[in-house]
Amino acid sequence: GNSVTQMEGPVTLSEEAFLTINCTYTATGYPSLFWYVQYPGEGLQLLLKATKADDKGSNKGFEATYRKETTSFHLEKGSVQVSDSAVYFCALSDSTSYGKLTFGQGTILTVHP
Amino acid sequence: DAGITQSPRHKVTETGTPVTLRCHQTENHRYMYWYRQDPGHGLRLIHYSYGVKDTDKGEVSDGYSVSRSKTEDFLLTLESATSSQTSVYFCASGQGYNEKLFFGSGTQLSVL
């Protein structure tokens, strides 16, 4: 079955530091890959997505590249802000799954001034 | 953003009682989902629906049932609540593969 593995957290950074959150996946076929973000007390919202190999998703300074050869979709941001503090989830859906998402366990990011 | 609301936002109940959580979406999305969120597990799928009256089980469906009588409404029922079902429950809706899901704000359920 499908599975997503994210790097262990929590991650604590100073403002303007570089961020990487690793994500690897196992899936049948050609999944679409997503990063969702959850701010305190809220539901999840889409941060970015990529639907085929070598695609790069980007939004709000965050980027992730769909690497089929390494089955990875690592999230990066060059300079984090305090407002980026949240929980980040990597997820996938495949063409047989009725749009269902399989999530990683989530990574808590805290950014200090 | 998409209109998707959950009710109630918070609920405390006793072991053995039935509980129903409600999800309502105004985007005419075909697919709807119930997830639970627990520390260390991310979000896990309980049940999903791919159309009115069409539902199927997710990975953690034991002790839960669902119903979808209208496109916009998706109900989750805990038939006899247990302490292991204390969790945050999220409803989501979407248009399918490759498309993003829209999430509600969650229901914090405590079973005492």
mmCIF file with all atom_site columns, C-alpha atoms in Angstrom:
data_model
loop_
_atom_site.group_PDB
_atom_site.id
_atom_site.type_symbol
_atom_site.label_atom_id
_atom_site.label_alt_id
_atom_site.label_comp_id
_atom_site.label_asym_id
_atom_site.label_entity_id
_atom_site.label_seq_id
_atom_site.pdbx_PDB_ins_code
_atom_site.Cartn_x
_atom_site.Cartn_y
_atom_site.Cartn_z
_atom_site.occupancy
_atom_site.B_iso_or_equiv
_atom_site.pdbx_formal_charge
_atom_site.auth_seq_id
_atom_site.auth_comp_id
_atom_site.auth_asym_id
_atom_site.auth_atom_id
_atom_site.pdbx_PDB_model_num
ATOM 1   C CA . GLY A 1 1   ? 0.000   0.000  0.000   1.00 0.00 ? 1   GLY A CA 1
ATOM 2   C CA . ASN A 1 2   ? 0.875   3.667  -0.083  1.00 0.00 ? 2   ASN A CA 1
ATOM 3   C CA . SER A 1 3   ? 2.951   5.240  2.662   1.00 0.00 ? 3   SER A CA 1
ATOM 4   C CA . VAL A 1 4   ? 4.682   8.532  3.423   1.00 0.00 ? 4   VAL A CA 1
ATOM 5   C CA . THR A 1 5   ? 7.594   9.031  5.779   1.00 0.00 ? 5   THR A CA 1
ATOM 6   C CA . GLN A 1 6   ? 8.621   12.446 7.074   1.00 0.00 ? 6   GLN A CA 1
ATOM 7   C CA . MET A 1 7   ? 11.695  13.430 9.006   1.00 0.00 ? 7   MET A CA 1
ATOM 8   C CA . GLU A 1 8   ? 11.420  13.293 12.759  1.00 0.00 ? 8   GLU A CA 1
ATOM 9   C CA . GLY A 1 9   ? 10.540  16.530 14.477  1.00 0.00 ? 9   GLY A CA 1
ATOM 10  C CA . PRO A 1 10  ? 10.089  18.920 16.027  1.00 0.00 ? 10  PRO A CA 1
ATOM 11  C CA . VAL A 1 11  ? 12.269  21.369 14.132  1.00 0.00 ? 11  VAL A CA 1
ATOM 12  C CA . THR A 1 12  ? 13.325  24.614 15.802  1.00 0.00 ? 12  THR A CA 1
ATOM 13  C CA . LEU A 1 13  ? 14.976  27.382 13.782  1.00 0.00 ? 13  LEU A CA 1
ATOM 14  C CA . SER A 1 14  ? 15.900  31.013 14.119  1.00 0.00 ? 14  SER A CA 1
ATOM 15  C CA . GLU A 1 15  ? 14.274  33.537 11.837  1.00 0.00 ? 15  GLU A CA 1
ATOM 16  C CA . GLU A 1 16  ? 15.930  33.725 8.376   1.00 0.00 ? 16  GLU A CA 1
ATOM 17  C CA . ALA A 1 17  ? 17.407  30.219 8.668   1.00 0.00 ? 17  ALA A CA 1
ATOM 18  C CA . PHE A 1 18  ? 17.180  27.683 5.847   1.00 0.00 ? 18  PHE A CA 1
ATOM 19  C CA . LEU A 1 19  ? 14.518  25.008 6.192   1.00 0.00 ? 19  LEU A CA 1
ATOM 20  C CA . THR A 1 20  ? 14.461  21.450 4.876   1.00 0.00 ? 20  THR A CA 1
ATOM 21  C CA . ILE A 1 21  ? 11.836  18.885 5.834   1.00 0.00 ? 21  ILE A CA 1
ATOM 22  C CA . ASN A 1 22  ? 12.465  15.504 4.274   1.00 0.00 ? 22  ASN A CA 1
ATOM 23  C CA . CYS A 1 23  ? 9.694   13.396 2.815   1.00 0.00 ? 23  CYS A CA 1
ATOM 24  C CA . THR A 1 24  ? 9.902   10.027 1.075   1.00 0.00 ? 24  THR A CA 1
ATOM 25  C CA . TYR A 1 25  ? 7.075   7.893  -0.220  1.00 0.00 ? 25  TYR A CA 1
ATOM 26  C CA . THR A 1 26  ? 6.067   4.440  -1.361  1.00 0.00 ? 26  THR A CA 1
ATOM 27  C CA . ALA A 1 27  ? 3.272   4.180  -3.883  1.00 0.00 ? 27  ALA A CA 1
ATOM 28  C CA . THR A 1 28  ? 1.941   2.225  -6.801  1.00 0.00 ? 28  THR A CA 1
ATOM 29  C CA . GLY A 1 29  ? 1.709   3.914  -10.151 1.00 0.00 ? 29  GLY A CA 1
ATOM 30  C CA . TYR A 1 30  ? 2.302   7.629  -10.483 1.00 0.00 ? 30  TYR A CA 1
ATOM 31  C CA . PRO A 1 31  ? 1.119   9.478  -7.403  1.00 0.00 ? 31  PRO A CA 1
ATOM 32  C CA . SER A 1 32  ? 0.556   13.179 -6.987  1.00 0.00 ? 32  SER A CA 1
ATOM 33  C CA . LEU A 1 33  ? 2.471   14.701 -4.082  1.00 0.00 ? 33  LEU A CA 1
ATOM 34  C CA . PHE A 1 34  ? 1.408   17.457 -1.718  1.00 0.00 ? 34  PHE A CA 1
ATOM 35  C CA . TRP A 1 35  ? 2.555   19.523 1.208   1.00 0.00 ? 35  TRP A CA 1
ATOM 36  C CA . TYR A 1 36  ? -0.134  20.718 3.590   1.00 0.00 ? 36  TYR A CA 1
ATOM 37  C CA . VAL A 1 37  ? 0.294   23.150 6.479   1.00 0.00 ? 37  VAL A CA 1
ATOM 38  C CA . GLN A 1 38  ? -1.687  23.344 9.695   1.00 0.00 ? 38  GLN A CA 1
ATOM 39  C CA . TYR A 1 39  ? -1.598  26.492 11.798  1.00 0.00 ? 39  TYR A CA 1
ATOM 40  C CA . PRO A 1 40  ? -2.569  26.235 15.479  1.00 0.00 ? 40  PRO A CA 1
ATOM 41  C CA . GLY A 1 41  ? -6.245  25.522 16.003  1.00 0.00 ? 41  GLY A CA 1
ATOM 42  C CA . GLU A 1 42  ? -7.006  25.275 12.296  1.00 0.00 ? 42  GLU A CA 1
ATOM 43  C CA . GLY A 1 43  ? -7.577  22.670 9.640   1.00 0.00 ? 43  GLY A CA 1
ATOM 44  C CA . LEU A 1 44  ? -5.038  21.777 6.990   1.00 0.00 ? 44  LEU A CA 1
ATOM 45  C CA . GLN A 1 45  ? -4.523  23.884 3.915   1.00 0.00 ? 45  GLN A CA 1
ATOM 46  C CA . LEU A 1 46  ? -2.624  23.107 0.761   1.00 0.00 ? 46  LEU A CA 1
ATOM 47  C CA . LEU A 1 47  ? 0.841   24.649 0.588   1.00 0.00 ? 47  LEU A CA 1
ATOM 48  C CA . LEU A 1 48  ? 2.027   23.237 -2.736  1.00 0.00 ? 48  LEU A CA 1
ATOM 49  C CA . LYS A 1 49  ? 1.738   20.212 -4.989  1.00 0.00 ? 49  LYS A CA 1
ATOM 50  C CA . ALA A 1 50  ? 3.412   18.389 -7.862  1.00 0.00 ? 50  ALA A CA 1
ATOM 51  C CA . THR A 1 51  ? 1.662   15.939 -10.129 1.00 0.00 ? 51  THR A CA 1
ATOM 52  C CA . LYS A 1 52  ? 4.482   14.332 -12.137 1.00 0.00 ? 52  LYS A CA 1
ATOM 53  C CA . ALA A 1 53  ? 8.160   13.534 -11.941 1.00 0.00 ? 53  ALA A CA 1
ATOM 54  C CA . ASP A 1 54  ? 10.543  16.522 -11.959 1.00 0.00 ? 54  ASP A CA 1
ATOM 55  C CA . ASP A 1 55  ? 7.710   18.989 -11.340 1.00 0.00 ? 55  ASP A CA 1
ATOM 56  C CA . LYS A 1 56  ? 8.495   21.689 -8.799  1.00 0.00 ? 56  LYS A CA 1
ATOM 57  C CA . GLY A 1 57  ? 5.716   22.996 -6.609  1.00 0.00 ? 57  GLY A CA 1
ATOM 58  C CA . SER A 1 58  ? 6.147   26.408 -5.022  1.00 0.00 ? 58  SER A CA 1
ATOM 59  C CA . ASN A 1 59  ? 4.167   28.812 -2.880  1.00 0.00 ? 59  ASN A CA 1
ATOM 60  C CA . LYS A 1 60  ? 4.949   31.540 -0.314  1.00 0.00 ? 60  LYS A CA 1
ATOM 61  C CA . GLY A 1 61  ? 8.711   30.948 -0.703  1.00 0.00 ? 61  GLY A CA 1
ATOM 62  C CA . PHE A 1 62  ? 8.409   27.195 -0.122  1.00 0.00 ? 62  PHE A CA 1
ATOM 63  C CA . GLU A 1 63  ? 9.497   24.741 -2.804  1.00 0.00 ? 63  GLU A CA 1
ATOM 64  C CA . ALA A 1 64  ? 9.508   20.982 -3.315  1.00 0.00 ? 64  ALA A CA 1
ATOM 65  C CA . THR A 1 65  ? 10.593  18.903 -6.315  1.00 0.00 ? 65  THR A CA 1
ATOM 66  C CA . TYR A 1 66  ? 9.027   15.559 -7.223  1.00 0.00 ? 66  TYR A CA 1
ATOM 67  C CA . ARG A 1 67  ? 11.976  13.128 -7.499  1.00 0.00 ? 67  ARG A CA 1
ATOM 68  C CA . LYS A 1 68  ? 10.809  9.793  -8.841  1.00 0.00 ? 68  LYS A CA 1
ATOM 69  C CA . GLU A 1 69  ? 14.280  8.216  -8.793  1.00 0.00 ? 69  GLU A CA 1
ATOM 70  C CA . THR A 1 70  ? 14.635  8.796  -5.045  1.00 0.00 ? 70  THR A CA 1
ATOM 71  C CA . THR A 1 71  ? 10.876  8.699  -4.267  1.00 0.00 ? 71  THR A CA 1
ATOM 72  C CA . SER A 1 72  ? 11.222  11.991 -2.434  1.00 0.00 ? 72  SER A CA 1
ATOM 73  C CA . PHE A 1 73  ? 9.464   15.345 -2.139  1.00 0.00 ? 73  PHE A CA 1
ATOM 74  C CA . HIS A 1 74  ? 11.513  17.406 0.301   1.00 0.00 ? 74  HIS A CA 1
ATOM 75  C CA . LEU A 1 75  ? 10.181  20.781 1.413   1.00 0.00 ? 75  LEU A CA 1
ATOM 76  C CA . GLU A 1 76  ? 12.585  23.752 1.426   1.00 0.00 ? 76  GLU A CA 1
ATOM 77  C CA . LYS A 1 77  ? 12.496  27.450 2.210   1.00 0.00 ? 77  LYS A CA 1
ATOM 78  C CA . GLY A 1 78  ? 15.464  29.756 2.023   1.00 0.00 ? 78  GLY A CA 1
ATOM 79  C CA . SER A 1 79  ? 14.574  32.091 4.871   1.00 0.00 ? 79  SER A CA 1
ATOM 80  C CA . VAL A 1 80  ? 11.906  31.182 7.400   1.00 0.00 ? 80  VAL A CA 1
ATOM 81  C CA . GLN A 1 81  ? 9.796   33.643 9.354   1.00 0.00 ? 81  GLN A CA 1
ATOM 82  C CA . VAL A 1 82  ? 8.126   33.407 12.749  1.00 0.00 ? 82  VAL A CA 1
ATOM 83  C CA . SER A 1 83  ? 4.805   33.217 10.906  1.00 0.00 ? 83  SER A CA 1
ATOM 84  C CA . ASP A 1 84  ? 5.915   29.922 9.298   1.00 0.00 ? 84  ASP A CA 1
ATOM 85  C CA . SER A 1 85  ? 5.611   28.176 12.660  1.00 0.00 ? 85  SER A CA 1
ATOM 86  C CA . ALA A 1 86  ? 3.105   25.383 12.031  1.00 0.00 ? 86  ALA A CA 1
ATOM 87  C CA . VAL A 1 87  ? 2.795   21.656 11.436  1.00 0.00 ? 87  VAL A CA 1
ATOM 88  C CA . TYR A 1 88  ? 3.751   20.486 7.933   1.00 0.00 ? 88  TYR A CA 1
ATOM 89  C CA . PHE A 1 89  ? 2.380   17.319 6.364   1.00 0.00 ? 89  PHE A CA 1
ATOM 90  C CA . CYS A 1 90  ? 3.627   15.526 3.289   1.00 0.00 ? 90  CYS A CA 1
ATOM 91  C CA . ALA A 1 91  ? 0.932   13.544 1.479   1.00 0.00 ? 91  ALA A CA 1
ATOM 92  C CA . LEU A 1 92  ? 0.206   11.602 -1.686  1.00 0.00 ? 92  LEU A CA 1
ATOM 93  C CA . SER A 1 93  ? -2.736  10.454 -3.716  1.00 0.00 ? 93  SER A CA 1
ATOM 94  C CA . ASP A 1 94  ? -2.745  7.977  -6.544  1.00 0.00 ? 94  ASP A CA 1
ATOM 95  C CA . SER A 1 95  ? -5.026  7.611  -9.531  1.00 0.00 ? 95  SER A CA 1
ATOM 96  C CA . THR A 1 96  ? -6.881  4.639  -8.026  1.00 0.00 ? 96  THR A CA 1
ATOM 97  C CA . SER A 1 97  ? -7.669  6.246  -4.687  1.00 0.00 ? 97  SER A CA 1
ATOM 98  C CA . TYR A 1 98  ? -10.699 8.516  -5.275  1.00 0.00 ? 98  TYR A CA 1
ATOM 99  C CA . GLY A 1 99  ? -8.573  11.471 -4.267  1.00 0.00 ? 99  GLY A CA 1
ATOM 100 C CA . LYS A 1 100 ? -7.797  10.027 -0.838  1.00 0.00 ? 100 LYS A CA 1
ATOM 101 C CA . LEU A 1 101 ? -4.655  11.379 0.723   1.00 0.00 ? 101 LEU A CA 1
ATOM 102 C CA . THR A 1 102 ? -2.097  9.283  2.576   1.00 0.00 ? 102 THR A CA 1
ATOM 103 C CA . PHE A 1 103 ? -0.264  11.503 5.065   1.00 0.00 ? 103 PHE A CA 1
ATOM 104 C CA . GLY A 1 104 ? 3.091   11.455 6.758   1.00 0.00 ? 104 GLY A CA 1
ATOM 105 C CA . GLN A 1 105 ? 3.151   11.881 10.513  1.00 0.00 ? 105 GLN A CA 1
ATOM 106 C CA . GLY A 1 106 ? 3.692   15.635 10.351  1.00 0.00 ? 106 GLY A CA 1
ATOM 107 C CA . THR A 1 107 ? 6.627   17.835 11.341  1.00 0.00 ? 107 THR A CA 1
ATOM 108 C CA . ILE A 1 108 ? 6.250   20.596 13.912  1.00 0.00 ? 108 ILE A CA 1
ATOM 109 C CA . LEU A 1 109 ? 8.218   23.702 12.945  1.00 0.00 ? 109 LEU A CA 1
ATOM 110 C CA . THR A 1 110 ? 8.911   26.457 15.463  1.00 0.00 ? 110 THR A CA 1
ATOM 111 C CA . VAL A 1 111 ? 10.692  29.615 14.326  1.00 0.00 ? 111 VAL A CA 1
ATOM 112 C CA . HIS A 1 112 ? 12.132  31.967 16.943  1.00 0.00 ? 112 HIS A CA 1
ATOM 113 C CA . PRO A 1 113 ? 12.821  35.682 16.370  1.00 0.00 ? 113 PRO A CA 1
ATOM 114 C CA . ASP B 2 1   ? -11.740 29.284 0.052   1.00 0.00 ? 1   ASP B CA 1
ATOM 115 C CA . ALA B 2 2   ? -14.168 26.364 -0.061  1.00 0.00 ? 2   ALA B CA 1
ATOM 116 C CA . GLY B 2 3   ? -16.999 26.406 2.433   1.00 0.00 ? 3   GLY B CA 1
ATOM 117 C CA . ILE B 2 4   ? -16.707 23.363 4.637   1.00 0.00 ? 4   ILE B CA 1
ATOM 118 C CA . THR B 2 5   ? -17.973 23.386 8.184   1.00 0.00 ? 5   THR B CA 1
ATOM 119 C CA . GLN B 2 6   ? -17.927 20.836 10.948  1.00 0.00 ? 6   GLN B CA 1
ATOM 120 C CA . SER B 2 7   ? -20.114 20.577 13.999  1.00 0.00 ? 7   SER B CA 1
ATOM 121 C CA . PRO B 2 8   ? -19.714 20.464 16.860  1.00 0.00 ? 8   PRO B CA 1
ATOM 122 C CA . ARG B 2 9   ? -16.250 22.006 17.312  1.00 0.00 ? 9   ARG B CA 1
ATOM 123 C CA . HIS B 2 10  ? -15.820 20.436 20.726  1.00 0.00 ? 10  HIS B CA 1
ATOM 124 C CA . LYS B 2 11  ? -17.571 17.530 22.406  1.00 0.00 ? 11  LYS B CA 1
ATOM 125 C CA . VAL B 2 12  ? -17.111 15.619 25.625  1.00 0.00 ? 12  VAL B CA 1
ATOM 126 C CA . THR B 2 13  ? -18.954 12.357 25.978  1.00 0.00 ? 13  THR B CA 1
ATOM 127 C CA . GLU B 2 14  ? -18.955 9.192  28.040  1.00 0.00 ? 14  GLU B CA 1
ATOM 128 C CA . THR B 2 15  ? -17.769 5.742  27.090  1.00 0.00 ? 15  THR B CA 1
ATOM 129 C CA . GLY B 2 16  ? -20.497 3.680  25.458  1.00 0.00 ? 16  GLY B CA 1
ATOM 130 C CA . THR B 2 17  ? -22.597 6.548  24.131  1.00 0.00 ? 17  THR B CA 1
ATOM 131 C CA . PRO B 2 18  ? -23.211 7.102  20.413  1.00 0.00 ? 18  PRO B CA 1
ATOM 132 C CA . VAL B 2 19  ? -21.820 10.278 18.881  1.00 0.00 ? 19  VAL B CA 1
ATOM 133 C CA . THR B 2 20  ? -22.467 11.873 15.494  1.00 0.00 ? 20  THR B CA 1
ATOM 134 C CA . LEU B 2 21  ? -20.211 14.441 13.899  1.00 0.00 ? 21  LEU B CA 1
ATOM 135 C CA . ARG B 2 22  ? -21.463 16.520 11.002  1.00 0.00 ? 22  ARG B CA 1
ATOM 136 C CA . CYS B 2 23  ? -19.714 17.894 7.940   1.00 0.00 ? 23  CYS B CA 1
ATOM 137 C CA . HIS B 2 24  ? -21.285 20.284 5.454   1.00 0.00 ? 24  HIS B CA 1
ATOM 138 C CA . GLN B 2 25  ? -19.727 21.592 2.238   1.00 0.00 ? 25  GLN B CA 1
ATOM 139 C CA . THR B 2 26  ? -21.061 24.173 -0.183  1.00 0.00 ? 26  THR B CA 1
ATOM 140 C CA . GLU B 2 27  ? -18.726 23.521 -3.127  1.00 0.00 ? 27  GLU B CA 1
ATOM 141 C CA . ASN B 2 28  ? -20.596 20.616 -4.746  1.00 0.00 ? 28  ASN B CA 1
ATOM 142 C CA . HIS B 2 29  ? -17.499 18.431 -4.327  1.00 0.00 ? 29  HIS B CA 1
ATOM 143 C CA . ARG B 2 30  ? -18.039 14.813 -5.256  1.00 0.00 ? 30  ARG B CA 1
ATOM 144 C CA . TYR B 2 31  ? -15.622 13.322 -2.724  1.00 0.00 ? 31  TYR B CA 1
ATOM 145 C CA . MET B 2 32  ? -15.713 13.691 1.046   1.00 0.00 ? 32  MET B CA 1
ATOM 146 C CA . TYR B 2 33  ? -13.522 12.209 3.750   1.00 0.00 ? 33  TYR B CA 1
ATOM 147 C CA . TRP B 2 34  ? -13.251 11.791 7.486   1.00 0.00 ? 34  TRP B CA 1
ATOM 148 C CA . TYR B 2 35  ? -9.802  11.721 9.072   1.00 0.00 ? 35  TYR B CA 1
ATOM 149 C CA . ARG B 2 36  ? -8.617  11.535 12.639  1.00 0.00 ? 36  ARG B CA 1
ATOM 150 C CA . GLN B 2 37  ? -5.482  13.278 13.840  1.00 0.00 ? 37  GLN B CA 1
ATOM 151 C CA . ASP B 2 38  ? -3.390  11.809 16.643  1.00 0.00 ? 38  ASP B CA 1
ATOM 152 C CA . PRO B 2 39  ? 0.135   12.716 17.784  1.00 0.00 ? 39  PRO B CA 1
ATOM 153 C CA . GLY B 2 40  ? 2.770   10.689 15.964  1.00 0.00 ? 40  GLY B CA 1
ATOM 154 C CA . HIS B 2 41  ? 0.284   9.349  13.420  1.00 0.00 ? 41  HIS B CA 1
ATOM 155 C CA . GLY B 2 42  ? -0.474  12.319 11.237  1.00 0.00 ? 42  GLY B CA 1
ATOM 156 C CA . LEU B 2 43  ? -3.936  12.061 9.745   1.00 0.00 ? 43  LEU B CA 1
ATOM 157 C CA . ARG B 2 44  ? -5.499  8.660  9.177   1.00 0.00 ? 44  ARG B CA 1
ATOM 158 C CA . LEU B 2 45  ? -8.479  8.015  6.969   1.00 0.00 ? 45  LEU B CA 1
ATOM 159 C CA . ILE B 2 46  ? -11.585 6.675  8.679   1.00 0.00 ? 46  ILE B CA 1
ATOM 160 C CA . HIS B 2 47  ? -14.151 6.569  5.847   1.00 0.00 ? 47  HIS B CA 1
ATOM 161 C CA . TYR B 2 48  ? -14.698 8.310  2.573   1.00 0.00 ? 48  TYR B CA 1
ATOM 162 C CA . SER B 2 49  ? -17.461 8.918  0.075   1.00 0.00 ? 49  SER B CA 1
ATOM 163 C CA . TYR B 2 50  ? -17.292 9.049  -3.709  1.00 0.00 ? 50  TYR B CA 1
ATOM 164 C CA . GLY B 2 51  ? -20.896 10.080 -4.239  1.00 0.00 ? 51  GLY B CA 1
ATOM 165 C CA . VAL B 2 52  ? -24.297 10.230 -2.610  1.00 0.00 ? 52  VAL B CA 1
ATOM 166 C CA . LYS B 2 53  ? -24.887 6.948  -0.783  1.00 0.00 ? 53  LYS B CA 1
ATOM 167 C CA . ASP B 2 54  ? -21.469 5.673  -1.965  1.00 0.00 ? 54  ASP B CA 1
ATOM 168 C CA . THR B 2 55  ? -19.041 5.172  0.888   1.00 0.00 ? 55  THR B CA 1
ATOM 169 C CA . ASP B 2 56  ? -16.105 2.963  1.744   1.00 0.00 ? 56  ASP B CA 1
ATOM 170 C CA . LYS B 2 57  ? -13.772 2.196  4.624   1.00 0.00 ? 57  LYS B CA 1
ATOM 171 C CA . GLY B 2 58  ? -10.421 3.764  5.285   1.00 0.00 ? 58  GLY B CA 1
ATOM 172 C CA . GLU B 2 59  ? -7.540  2.394  7.299   1.00 0.00 ? 59  GLU B CA 1
ATOM 173 C CA . VAL B 2 60  ? -9.042  2.973  10.777  1.00 0.00 ? 60  VAL B CA 1
ATOM 174 C CA . SER B 2 61  ? -12.762 2.333  10.259  1.00 0.00 ? 61  SER B CA 1
ATOM 175 C CA . ASP B 2 62  ? -13.499 -0.042 13.155  1.00 0.00 ? 62  ASP B CA 1
ATOM 176 C CA . GLY B 2 63  ? -16.108 1.452  15.496  1.00 0.00 ? 63  GLY B CA 1
ATOM 177 C CA . TYR B 2 64  ? -17.174 4.127  12.986  1.00 0.00 ? 64  TYR B CA 1
ATOM 178 C CA . SER B 2 65  ? -19.911 4.381  10.406  1.00 0.00 ? 65  SER B CA 1
ATOM 179 C CA . VAL B 2 66  ? -20.812 7.092  7.899   1.00 0.00 ? 66  VAL B CA 1
ATOM 180 C CA . SER B 2 67  ? -23.706 8.239  5.816   1.00 0.00 ? 67  SER B CA 1
ATOM 181 C CA . ARG B 2 68  ? -24.092 10.582 2.886   1.00 0.00 ? 68  ARG B CA 1
ATOM 182 C CA . SER B 2 69  ? -27.674 11.276 1.869   1.00 0.00 ? 69  SER B CA 1
ATOM 183 C CA . LYS B 2 70  ? -26.924 14.556 0.075   1.00 0.00 ? 70  LYS B CA 1
ATOM 184 C CA . THR B 2 71  ? -23.896 15.823 -1.824  1.00 0.00 ? 71  THR B CA 1
ATOM 185 C CA . GLU B 2 72  ? -23.219 18.489 0.758   1.00 0.00 ? 72  GLU B CA 1
ATOM 186 C CA . ASP B 2 73  ? -23.502 16.446 3.978   1.00 0.00 ? 73  ASP B CA 1
ATOM 187 C CA . PHE B 2 74  ? -21.320 13.666 5.360   1.00 0.00 ? 74  PHE B CA 1
ATOM 188 C CA . LEU B 2 75  ? -21.989 12.278 8.830   1.00 0.00 ? 75  LEU B CA 1
ATOM 189 C CA . LEU B 2 76  ? -19.595 10.284 10.993  1.00 0.00 ? 76  LEU B CA 1
ATOM 190 C CA . THR B 2 77  ? -21.065 8.151  13.774  1.00 0.00 ? 77  THR B CA 1
ATOM 191 C CA . LEU B 2 78  ? -19.221 6.517  16.632  1.00 0.00 ? 78  LEU B CA 1
ATOM 192 C CA . GLU B 2 79  ? -21.558 3.688  17.429  1.00 0.00 ? 79  GLU B CA 1
ATOM 193 C CA . SER B 2 80  ? -20.392 3.234  21.026  1.00 0.00 ? 80  SER B CA 1
ATOM 194 C CA . ALA B 2 81  ? -17.645 5.659  21.930  1.00 0.00 ? 81  ALA B CA 1
ATOM 195 C CA . THR B 2 82  ? -14.444 4.383  23.548  1.00 0.00 ? 82  THR B CA 1
ATOM 196 C CA . SER B 2 83  ? -11.538 6.264  25.105  1.00 0.00 ? 83  SER B CA 1
ATOM 197 C CA . SER B 2 84  ? -9.342  5.253  22.144  1.00 0.00 ? 84  SER B CA 1
ATOM 198 C CA . GLN B 2 85  ? -11.576 7.412  19.951  1.00 0.00 ? 85  GLN B CA 1
ATOM 199 C CA . THR B 2 86  ? -10.544 10.559 21.781  1.00 0.00 ? 86  THR B CA 1
ATOM 200 C CA . SER B 2 87  ? -9.012  12.534 18.948  1.00 0.00 ? 87  SER B CA 1
ATOM 201 C CA . VAL B 2 88  ? -9.349  15.497 16.636  1.00 0.00 ? 88  VAL B CA 1
ATOM 202 C CA . TYR B 2 89  ? -11.580 14.703 13.673  1.00 0.00 ? 89  TYR B CA 1
ATOM 203 C CA . PHE B 2 90  ? -11.288 16.467 10.344  1.00 0.00 ? 90  PHE B CA 1
ATOM 204 C CA . CYS B 2 91  ? -13.656 16.430 7.457   1.00 0.00 ? 91  CYS B CA 1
ATOM 205 C CA . ALA B 2 92  ? -12.412 17.196 3.960   1.00 0.00 ? 92  ALA B CA 1
ATOM 206 C CA . SER B 2 93  ? -13.857 17.486 0.481   1.00 0.00 ? 93  SER B CA 1
ATOM 207 C CA . GLY B 2 94  ? -12.456 17.612 -3.026  1.00 0.00 ? 94  GLY B CA 1
ATOM 208 C CA . GLN B 2 95  ? -12.831 16.845 -6.685  1.00 0.00 ? 95  GLN B CA 1
ATOM 209 C CA . GLY B 2 96  ? -10.524 13.824 -6.837  1.00 0.00 ? 96  GLY B CA 1
ATOM 210 C CA . TYR B 2 97  ? -7.071  12.744 -7.922  1.00 0.00 ? 97  TYR B CA 1
ATOM 211 C CA . ASN B 2 98  ? -4.579  15.579 -8.466  1.00 0.00 ? 98  ASN B CA 1
ATOM 212 C CA . GLU B 2 99  ? -6.904  18.041 -6.817  1.00 0.00 ? 99  GLU B CA 1
ATOM 213 C CA . LYS B 2 100 ? -6.392  19.547 -3.400  1.00 0.00 ? 100 LYS B CA 1
ATOM 214 C CA . LEU B 2 101 ? -8.606  18.731 -0.476  1.00 0.00 ? 101 LEU B CA 1
ATOM 215 C CA . PHE B 2 102 ? -10.388 21.413 1.519   1.00 0.00 ? 102 PHE B CA 1
ATOM 216 C CA . PHE B 2 103 ? -10.465 20.785 5.242   1.00 0.00 ? 103 PHE B CA 1
ATOM 217 C CA . GLY B 2 104 ? -12.843 21.814 7.962   1.00 0.00 ? 104 GLY B CA 1
ATOM 218 C CA . SER B 2 105 ? -11.602 23.306 11.207  1.00 0.00 ? 105 SER B CA 1
ATOM 219 C CA . GLY B 2 106 ? -11.863 20.057 13.121  1.00 0.00 ? 106 GLY B CA 1
ATOM 220 C CA . THR B 2 107 ? -13.831 18.582 16.018  1.00 0.00 ? 107 THR B CA 1
ATOM 221 C CA . GLN B 2 108 ? -12.051 17.932 19.307  1.00 0.00 ? 108 GLN B CA 1
ATOM 222 C CA . LEU B 2 109 ? -13.732 14.839 20.789  1.00 0.00 ? 109 LEU B CA 1
ATOM 223 C CA . SER B 2 110 ? -13.013 13.624 24.298  1.00 0.00 ? 110 SER B CA 1
ATOM 224 C CA . VAL B 2 111 ? -14.408 10.286 25.464  1.00 0.00 ? 111 VAL B CA 1
ATOM 225 C CA . LEU B 2 112 ? -14.281 9.910  29.233  1.00 0.00 ? 112 LEU B CA 1
#
